[in-house]
Coordinates of C-alpha atoms in Angstrom, one line a residue:
X1 CA 49.0 -17.6 -129.1
X2 CA 46.5 -16.5 -131.8
X3 CA 47.7 -14.6 -135.1
X4 CA 44.9 -11.2 -135.9
X5 CA 44.3 -12.5 -139.8
X6 CA 42.1 -9.1 -141.0
X7 CA 40.3 -6.4 -139.5
X8 CA 41.8 -4.0 -136.2
X9 CA 42.7 -5.5 -133.1
X10 CA 43.4 -3.6 -129.8
X11 CA 45.5 -5.0 -127.2
X12 CA 46.8 -3.4 -123.5
X13 CA 49.9 -5.5 -122.6
X14 CA 50.0 -6.1 -119.2
X15 CA 53.2 -8.9 -118.8
X16 CA 56.4 -9.5 -120.5
X17 CA 58.7 -13.0 -119.4
X18 CA 58.6 -15.0 -122.0
X19 CA 57.0 -12.1 -124.7
X20 CA 60.1 -10.5 -124.9
X21 CA 62.4 -11.0 -127.8
X22 CA 64.8 -13.0 -125.4
X23 CA 62.6 -15.2 -124.3
X24 CA 61.0 -16.0 -128.0
X25 CA 65.0 -16.5 -128.7
X26 CA 64.9 -18.5 -125.8
X27 CA 62.0 -20.5 -126.4
X28 CA 62.9 -21.5 -130.4
X29 CA 65.9 -23.0 -129.8
X30 CA 64.5 -25.2 -126.7
X31 CA 61.7 -26.2 -129.3
X32 CA 64.8 -27.0 -132.0
X33 CA 66.7 -29.0 -130.1
X34 CA 63.6 -30.8 -128.3
X35 CA 62.6 -31.9 -132.2
X36 CA 64.3 -34.6 -133.9
X37 CA 64.8 -34.3 -137.4
X38 CA 65.2 -37.0 -139.9
X39 CA 68.9 -38.4 -138.8
X40 CA 67.5 -38.9 -135.5
X41 CA 64.3 -40.3 -136.3
X42 CA 66.5 -43.1 -138.4
X43 CA 68.4 -43.0 -135.0
X44 CA 65.4 -44.1 -133.2
X45 CA 63.8 -46.6 -135.8
X46 CA 67.4 -48.7 -135.4
X47 CA 67.8 -47.9 -132.0
X48 CA 64.5 -50.5 -131.2
X49 CA 65.8 -53.2 -133.0
X50 CA 69.8 -52.8 -132.5
X51 CA 69.8 -52.3 -128.8
X52 CA 68.0 -55.2 -127.6
X53 CA 70.0 -57.5 -130.2
X54 CA 73.0 -56.2 -128.6
X55 CA 72.0 -56.8 -125.3
X56 CA 70.6 -59.8 -125.9
X57 CA 73.9 -61.0 -128.3
X58 CA 75.9 -59.6 -124.9
X59 CA 74.2 -61.7 -122.1
X60 CA 74.7 -64.8 -124.8
X61 CA 78.5 -63.6 -124.4
X62 CA 78.6 -64.2 -121.3
X63 CA 76.9 -67.0 -120.3
X64 CA 78.6 -69.1 -122.9
X65 CA 82.3 -68.6 -121.3
X66 CA 81.2 -67.8 -117.7
X67 CA 80.6 -72.2 -118.5
X68 CA 84.3 -71.8 -119.7
X69 CA 86.0 -70.5 -117.5
X70 CA 86.6 -67.4 -115.1
X71 CA 83.4 -65.4 -114.5
X72 CA 85.7 -61.9 -115.0
X73 CA 86.3 -62.9 -118.4
X74 CA 82.9 -64.0 -119.2
X75 CA 82.2 -60.4 -118.0
X76 CA 84.7 -58.7 -120.4
X77 CA 83.5 -60.6 -123.6
X78 CA 80.5 -59.6 -123.1
X79 CA 81.1 -56.0 -121.8
X80 CA 83.4 -56.0 -125.6
X81 CA 80.4 -56.9 -127.7
X82 CA 79.1 -53.6 -125.9
X83 CA 81.8 -51.7 -126.7
X84 CA 82.3 -52.7 -130.4
X85 CA 78.7 -52.7 -131.1
X86 CA 77.4 -49.3 -130.0
X87 CA 76.6 -47.1 -133.0
X88 CA 79.3 -44.3 -131.2
X89 CA 79.2 -42.4 -134.5
X90 CA 75.3 -42.5 -135.3
X91 CA 73.7 -42.4 -132.1
X92 CA 75.9 -39.0 -131.1
X93 CA 78.1 -37.6 -133.8
X94 CA 75.8 -37.2 -135.8
X95 CA 72.4 -35.3 -133.4
X96 CA 75.3 -33.5 -132.5
X97 CA 76.4 -31.6 -135.8
X98 CA 72.9 -30.9 -135.5
X99 CA 73.1 -29.2 -131.9
X100 CA 76.2 -27.5 -133.2
X101 CA 74.5 -26.5 -136.4
X102 CA 71.6 -25.0 -134.3
X103 CA 73.8 -23.8 -132.4
X104 CA 75.6 -21.5 -134.6
X105 CA 72.8 -20.1 -136.4
X106 CA 71.0 -19.1 -133.4
X107 CA 74.7 -17.1 -132.0
X108 CA 73.9 -15.4 -135.4
X109 CA 70.3 -14.4 -134.5
X110 CA 68.8 -17.0 -137.1
X111 CA 65.9 -19.3 -135.4
X112 CA 65.7 -22.8 -136.7
X113 CA 62.2 -24.2 -135.9
X114 CA 63.6 -28.0 -136.1
X115 CA 67.2 -30.3 -136.8
X116 CA 64.1 -31.5 -139.7
X117 CA 64.9 -28.2 -141.4
X118 CA 68.4 -28.2 -141.6
X119 CA 67.9 -31.6 -144.0
X120 CA 65.4 -29.9 -146.1
X121 CA 67.2 -26.8 -146.3
X122 CA 70.1 -28.6 -147.0
X123 CA 68.3 -29.9 -150.0
X124 CA 66.3 -27.0 -151.3
X125 CA 67.1 -26.6 -155.2
X126 CA 65.9 -23.3 -155.8
X127 CA 64.7 -20.3 -153.5
X128 CA 61.6 -18.0 -154.2
X129 CA 61.6 -14.2 -153.0
X130 CA 58.9 -12.0 -152.0
X131 CA 59.3 -8.6 -153.1
X132 CA 58.1 -5.6 -150.9
X133 CA 59.7 -5.8 -147.4
X134 CA 62.4 -8.9 -148.5
X135 CA 64.2 -7.6 -151.0
X136 CA 63.4 -4.2 -150.8
X137 CA 63.5 -2.2 -148.0
X138 CA 60.1 -1.6 -147.3
X139 CA 60.5 2.3 -146.4
X140 CA 57.6 3.3 -149.5
X141 CA 58.0 7.2 -150.2
X142 CA 54.2 8.7 -152.4
X143 CA 55.7 9.8 -155.3
X144 CA 52.6 10.3 -157.3
X145 CA 49.4 11.6 -157.5
X146 CA 46.6 10.5 -159.8
X147 CA 42.7 12.0 -159.0
X148 CA 39.5 12.2 -160.0
X149 CA 37.3 14.9 -158.9
X150 CA 39.0 15.1 -155.7
X151 CA 41.5 17.1 -153.9
X152 CA 44.8 15.8 -153.5
X153 CA 44.3 16.3 -150.0
X154 CA 41.0 14.8 -150.1
X155 CA 42.1 11.5 -151.8
X156 CA 45.4 11.2 -149.5
X157 CA 43.3 11.5 -146.2
X158 CA 41.1 8.6 -147.0
X159 CA 43.9 6.6 -148.1
X160 CA 45.7 7.1 -144.8
X161 CA 42.3 6.2 -142.7
X162 CA 41.6 3.2 -144.0
X163 CA 45.7 2.5 -144.4
X164 CA 45.2 2.7 -139.9
X165 CA 44.0 -1.7 -139.9
X166 CA 47.6 -2.7 -142.3
X167 CA 51.1 -2.7 -141.7
X168 CA 52.2 -3.0 -144.9
X169 CA 54.5 -1.2 -145.7
X170 CA 52.2 0.1 -148.5
X171 CA 49.9 1.4 -145.7
X172 CA 53.1 2.5 -143.6
X173 CA 54.2 5.1 -146.9
X174 CA 50.5 6.2 -147.0
X175 CA 50.8 7.0 -143.7
X176 CA 53.7 8.6 -143.1
X177 CA 53.0 10.5 -146.6
X178 CA 49.4 12.3 -144.9
X179 CA 51.8 12.7 -141.5
X180 CA 54.3 15.0 -143.5
X181 CA 51.2 16.8 -145.0
X182 CA 49.9 17.2 -141.3
X183 CA 46.3 15.8 -142.6
X184 CA 43.5 15.6 -140.4
X185 CA 42.4 12.1 -141.6
X186 CA 38.1 11.1 -141.3
X187 CA 37.2 8.3 -139.3
X188 CA 37.0 5.1 -140.5
X189 CA 35.1 2.4 -139.3
X190 CA 34.3 -1.2 -139.8
X191 CA 38.0 -1.4 -141.6
X192 CA 38.6 -5.0 -142.9
X193 CA 42.0 -6.5 -144.8
X194 CA 41.7 -8.6 -147.7
X195 CA 44.8 -10.1 -147.6
X196 CA 46.7 -9.6 -150.8
X197 CA 44.3 -7.2 -152.4
X198 CA 43.7 -3.3 -149.9
X199 CA 41.5 -2.5 -147.4
X200 CA 37.8 -2.6 -147.1
X201 CA 36.2 -0.1 -144.4
X202 CA 33.6 2.8 -144.3
X203 CA 34.1 6.6 -144.7
X204 CA 31.4 9.3 -143.4
X205 CA 29.2 6.2 -143.4
X206 CA 29.9 5.9 -147.3
X207 CA 31.8 2.4 -148.3
X208 CA 35.4 2.8 -149.1
X209 CA 38.2 1.1 -150.6
X210 CA 42.3 1.5 -151.0
X211 CA 44.0 -1.6 -152.7
X212 CA 44.5 -3.3 -156.1
X213 CA 43.1 -2.9 -159.1
X214 CA 41.7 -6.2 -158.9
X215 CA 40.4 -5.5 -155.4
X216 CA 38.4 -2.3 -156.9
X217 CA 37.2 -5.2 -159.8
X218 CA 36.0 -7.8 -157.5
X219 CA 33.4 -5.1 -156.0
X220 CA 32.7 -3.4 -158.8
X221 CA 33.2 0.0 -158.8
X222 CA 33.2 2.7 -161.5
X223 CA 36.6 3.6 -163.1
X224 CA 36.5 7.3 -164.9
X225 CA 38.4 7.3 -167.3
X226 CA 40.7 10.0 -166.3
X227 CA 42.4 7.1 -163.6
X228 CA 43.4 4.3 -166.5
X229 CA 44.3 6.8 -169.0
X230 CA 46.4 8.7 -167.2
X231 CA 48.3 5.0 -165.5
X232 CA 50.8 5.0 -168.2
X233 CA 52.6 8.2 -166.3
X234 CA 52.9 6.1 -163.0
X235 CA 57.0 6.9 -162.2
X236 CA 59.3 4.2 -163.7
X237 CA 58.8 0.7 -160.7
X238 CA 56.4 2.5 -158.6
X239 CA 53.7 0.3 -156.8
X240 CA 49.9 1.8 -157.8
X241 CA 46.8 2.1 -154.9
X242 CA 43.1 2.5 -156.3
X243 CA 41.7 5.0 -153.9
X244 CA 37.7 5.4 -153.7
X245 CA 34.6 5.5 -152.3
X246 CA 31.0 5.5 -153.0
X247 CA 31.1 2.9 -156.1
X248 CA 33.5 5.4 -157.3
X249 CA 37.5 4.9 -158.2
X250 CA 38.4 8.2 -157.3
X251 CA 42.0 8.1 -157.8
X252 CA 46.0 6.4 -157.7
X253 CA 49.1 7.1 -155.5
X254 CA 52.3 6.0 -156.5
X255 CA 55.2 5.1 -154.2
X256 CA 58.4 3.9 -154.3
X257 CA 60.7 1.2 -152.8
X258 CA 64.2 0.8 -152.7
X259 CA 66.0 -2.1 -153.1
X260 CA 67.7 -4.1 -149.8
X261 CA 72.0 -3.5 -149.7
X262 CA 72.6 -6.8 -149.8
X263 CA 69.8 -7.8 -151.9
X264 CA 71.6 -8.2 -155.3
X265 CA 75.1 -9.8 -154.0
X266 CA 72.5 -12.5 -152.0
X267 CA 71.4 -13.5 -155.1
X268 CA 74.8 -13.6 -157.0
X269 CA 75.8 -15.5 -153.9
X270 CA 72.6 -18.1 -154.3
X271 CA 73.3 -18.4 -157.4
X272 CA 77.1 -19.6 -156.9
X273 CA 75.3 -22.6 -154.5
X274 CA 73.8 -23.6 -157.8
X275 CA 70.3 -22.3 -156.9
X276 CA 67.7 -21.0 -159.0
X277 CA 66.0 -17.7 -158.1
X278 CA 62.9 -16.3 -158.4
X279 CA 60.5 -13.6 -157.5
X280 CA 56.5 -13.9 -157.0
X281 CA 55.0 -10.7 -156.3
X282 CA 51.2 -9.3 -155.4
X283 CA 52.6 -6.2 -157.0
X284 CA 52.6 -4.8 -160.5
X285 CA 54.3 -5.9 -163.2
X286 CA 56.5 -2.8 -163.5
X287 CA 57.5 -2.6 -160.1
X288 CA 58.0 -6.0 -160.0
X289 CA 60.3 -5.9 -163.6
X290 CA 62.4 -3.2 -162.0
X291 CA 63.4 -5.2 -158.9
X292 CA 63.8 -8.0 -160.7
X293 CA 66.5 -6.2 -162.8
X294 CA 68.3 -4.4 -160.4
X295 CA 68.9 -7.2 -157.9
X296 CA 69.3 -9.5 -160.6
X297 CA 66.5 -12.2 -160.6
X298 CA 65.4 -13.2 -164.2
X299 CA 62.2 -15.3 -163.4
X300 CA 59.2 -12.8 -161.7
X301 CA 55.5 -12.6 -161.5
X302 CA 53.2 -10.2 -161.0
X303 CA 50.0 -9.4 -159.4
X304 CA 49.5 -12.7 -157.4
X305 CA 47.4 -13.5 -154.6
X306 CA 48.6 -15.4 -151.9
X307 CA 46.7 -18.5 -153.2
X308 CA 48.4 -17.6 -156.6
X309 CA 52.2 -17.4 -155.0
X310 CA 51.5 -21.3 -153.1
X311 CA 50.1 -22.5 -156.5
X312 CA 53.4 -20.8 -158.8
X313 CA 55.6 -22.2 -155.8
X314 CA 53.9 -26.0 -156.8
X315 CA 54.9 -25.5 -160.1
X316 CA 57.9 -25.0 -159.6
X317 CA 58.7 -27.6 -157.1
X318 CA 56.8 -29.5 -159.3
X319 CA 59.2 -28.6 -161.9
X320 CA 62.6 -27.9 -159.8
X321 CA 62.3 -29.9 -156.6
X322 CA 62.7 -28.6 -153.3
X323 CA 62.2 -24.9 -153.0
X324 CA 62.3 -22.1 -150.0
X325 CA 60.2 -19.6 -149.7
X326 CA 61.5 -16.3 -148.2
X327 CA 58.7 -13.3 -147.8
X328 CA 57.8 -10.7 -145.0
X329 CA 54.7 -9.7 -145.0
X330 CA 50.8 -11.5 -144.0
X331 CA 50.1 -12.3 -147.4
X332 CA 53.7 -14.2 -147.3
X333 CA 51.8 -16.9 -144.7
X334 CA 50.2 -19.2 -146.8
X335 CA 53.3 -19.7 -149.2
X336 CA 56.0 -20.0 -146.8
X337 CA 53.8 -22.9 -145.1
X338 CA 53.4 -24.3 -148.6
X339 CA 57.6 -24.1 -149.3
X340 CA 59.5 -27.2 -148.1
X341 CA 61.3 -24.4 -146.2
X342 CA 59.5 -21.3 -145.3
X343 CA 61.8 -18.2 -143.9
X344 CA 61.3 -15.1 -142.8
X345 CA 63.4 -11.8 -142.6
X346 CA 63.5 -10.0 -139.1
X347 CA 60.7 -7.4 -139.7
X348 CA 58.3 -9.8 -140.7
X349 CA 54.6 -9.7 -139.4
X350 CA 53.1 -12.4 -136.8
X351 CA 51.3 -14.8 -138.8
X352 CA 54.7 -15.2 -141.2
X353 CA 57.0 -15.5 -138.8
X354 CA 54.3 -18.6 -137.6
X355 CA 54.2 -20.1 -140.9
X356 CA 57.8 -19.8 -141.3
X357 CA 60.5 -22.6 -140.2
X358 CA 63.7 -20.1 -140.3
X359 CA 63.7 -16.7 -139.0
X360 CA 66.3 -14.3 -140.3
X361 CA 67.0 -11.0 -138.2
X362 CA 66.1 -7.8 -139.1
X363 CA 68.2 -6.5 -141.9
X364 CA 70.5 -9.5 -142.1
X365 CA 68.8 -11.2 -145.8
X366 CA 73.4 -11.4 -146.5
X367 CA 72.9 -14.1 -144.1
X368 CA 70.7 -16.4 -145.7
X369 CA 73.5 -17.8 -148.2
X370 CA 76.0 -18.7 -145.1
X371 CA 72.5 -20.3 -143.7
X372 CA 71.5 -22.9 -146.4
X373 CA 76.0 -23.4 -146.7
X374 CA 75.7 -24.2 -142.6
X375 CA 72.6 -26.5 -143.6
X376 CA 74.9 -28.3 -146.4
X377 CA 77.5 -28.5 -144.1
X378 CA 75.4 -30.2 -140.7
X379 CA 74.0 -32.7 -143.5
X380 CA 76.7 -33.7 -145.0
X381 CA 78.6 -34.4 -141.0
X382 CA 75.0 -36.5 -140.4
X383 CA 75.5 -38.6 -143.5
X384 CA 79.9 -39.3 -143.0
X385 CA 78.4 -40.6 -140.1
X386 CA 75.6 -42.3 -141.0
X387 CA 78.2 -43.5 -144.0
X388 CA 80.3 -45.4 -141.4
X389 CA 78.2 -47.1 -139.2
X390 CA 76.3 -48.7 -142.1
X391 CA 80.2 -50.3 -143.1

């Protein structure tokens, strides 16, 4: 029942059962069906007053006709009041539409936490995306290294040792590159994640760090001119990672990531649904601008910390209205929780899945527009039934 936020955690699994993927799907569907949406809550409030009033009216009708005719005629009159007054459209059809919608979503592997999520999703005016692992494949590849007074293998080995405690795509890409070179990694201790920034720890008894320029700035580490001066030579569209130890930045690693195959078509489909899209990322400006251009997103923001993402989303929501957020990483947990609807992709970290209202299947970002259309159809059915009842 816990989510590991920062640092390392070693766990031995002793049992399965409810912890399996199938068990989680089943539990999420049961939980969703047990939670009432806005229509269900409205029905409950109406029923609290309406049902007693109808019962009293039916009993009064039966007593009125009981004194003026046969008992069977009085019973039929009372029953007629109950039948005519029964709000079947609102009390049965609207919740049934929600239940059917949840079932259709689950059939396609889209997990929705409650019927109320449908109602919020149908009202959104825009969709914000994380970059790495959401609009991209999340399979980072090392494209270049800038070093200062150290060997490339030493720099890469230190970065890979620090990356052990992170499941971020950048960390996985660094580990893969080190493995491909067959490097023997140094012993890294006291590792701690800094969400949105990187990893700090110790290597050989010396403080070490790997991450963004903001992390190195917060540590106040010496930045040799040879590192930053050559940063402009980084491959186009690459994410950059600073690596250092002993109070000095010793180099940069540059990693690239390909756009997800369906990313551009998803952004186009959302535009056809009348939804504006934005890209909110903690990555560098060049990498974010490149991905935004490839997938067709006009508005983007880079170098955002987890808190910055929440602030950016709330500012946009203040102007635009309800906004959904799509993400996958630990850094996205706060902004997924803050959004009107948080949507996690199937490869998301545990924290992202726990913070999200909707979880899409792995490699199934293309189901996002379908899910929004489904939510709109469900809400349309509920509104139609509610209006019929009001009339």
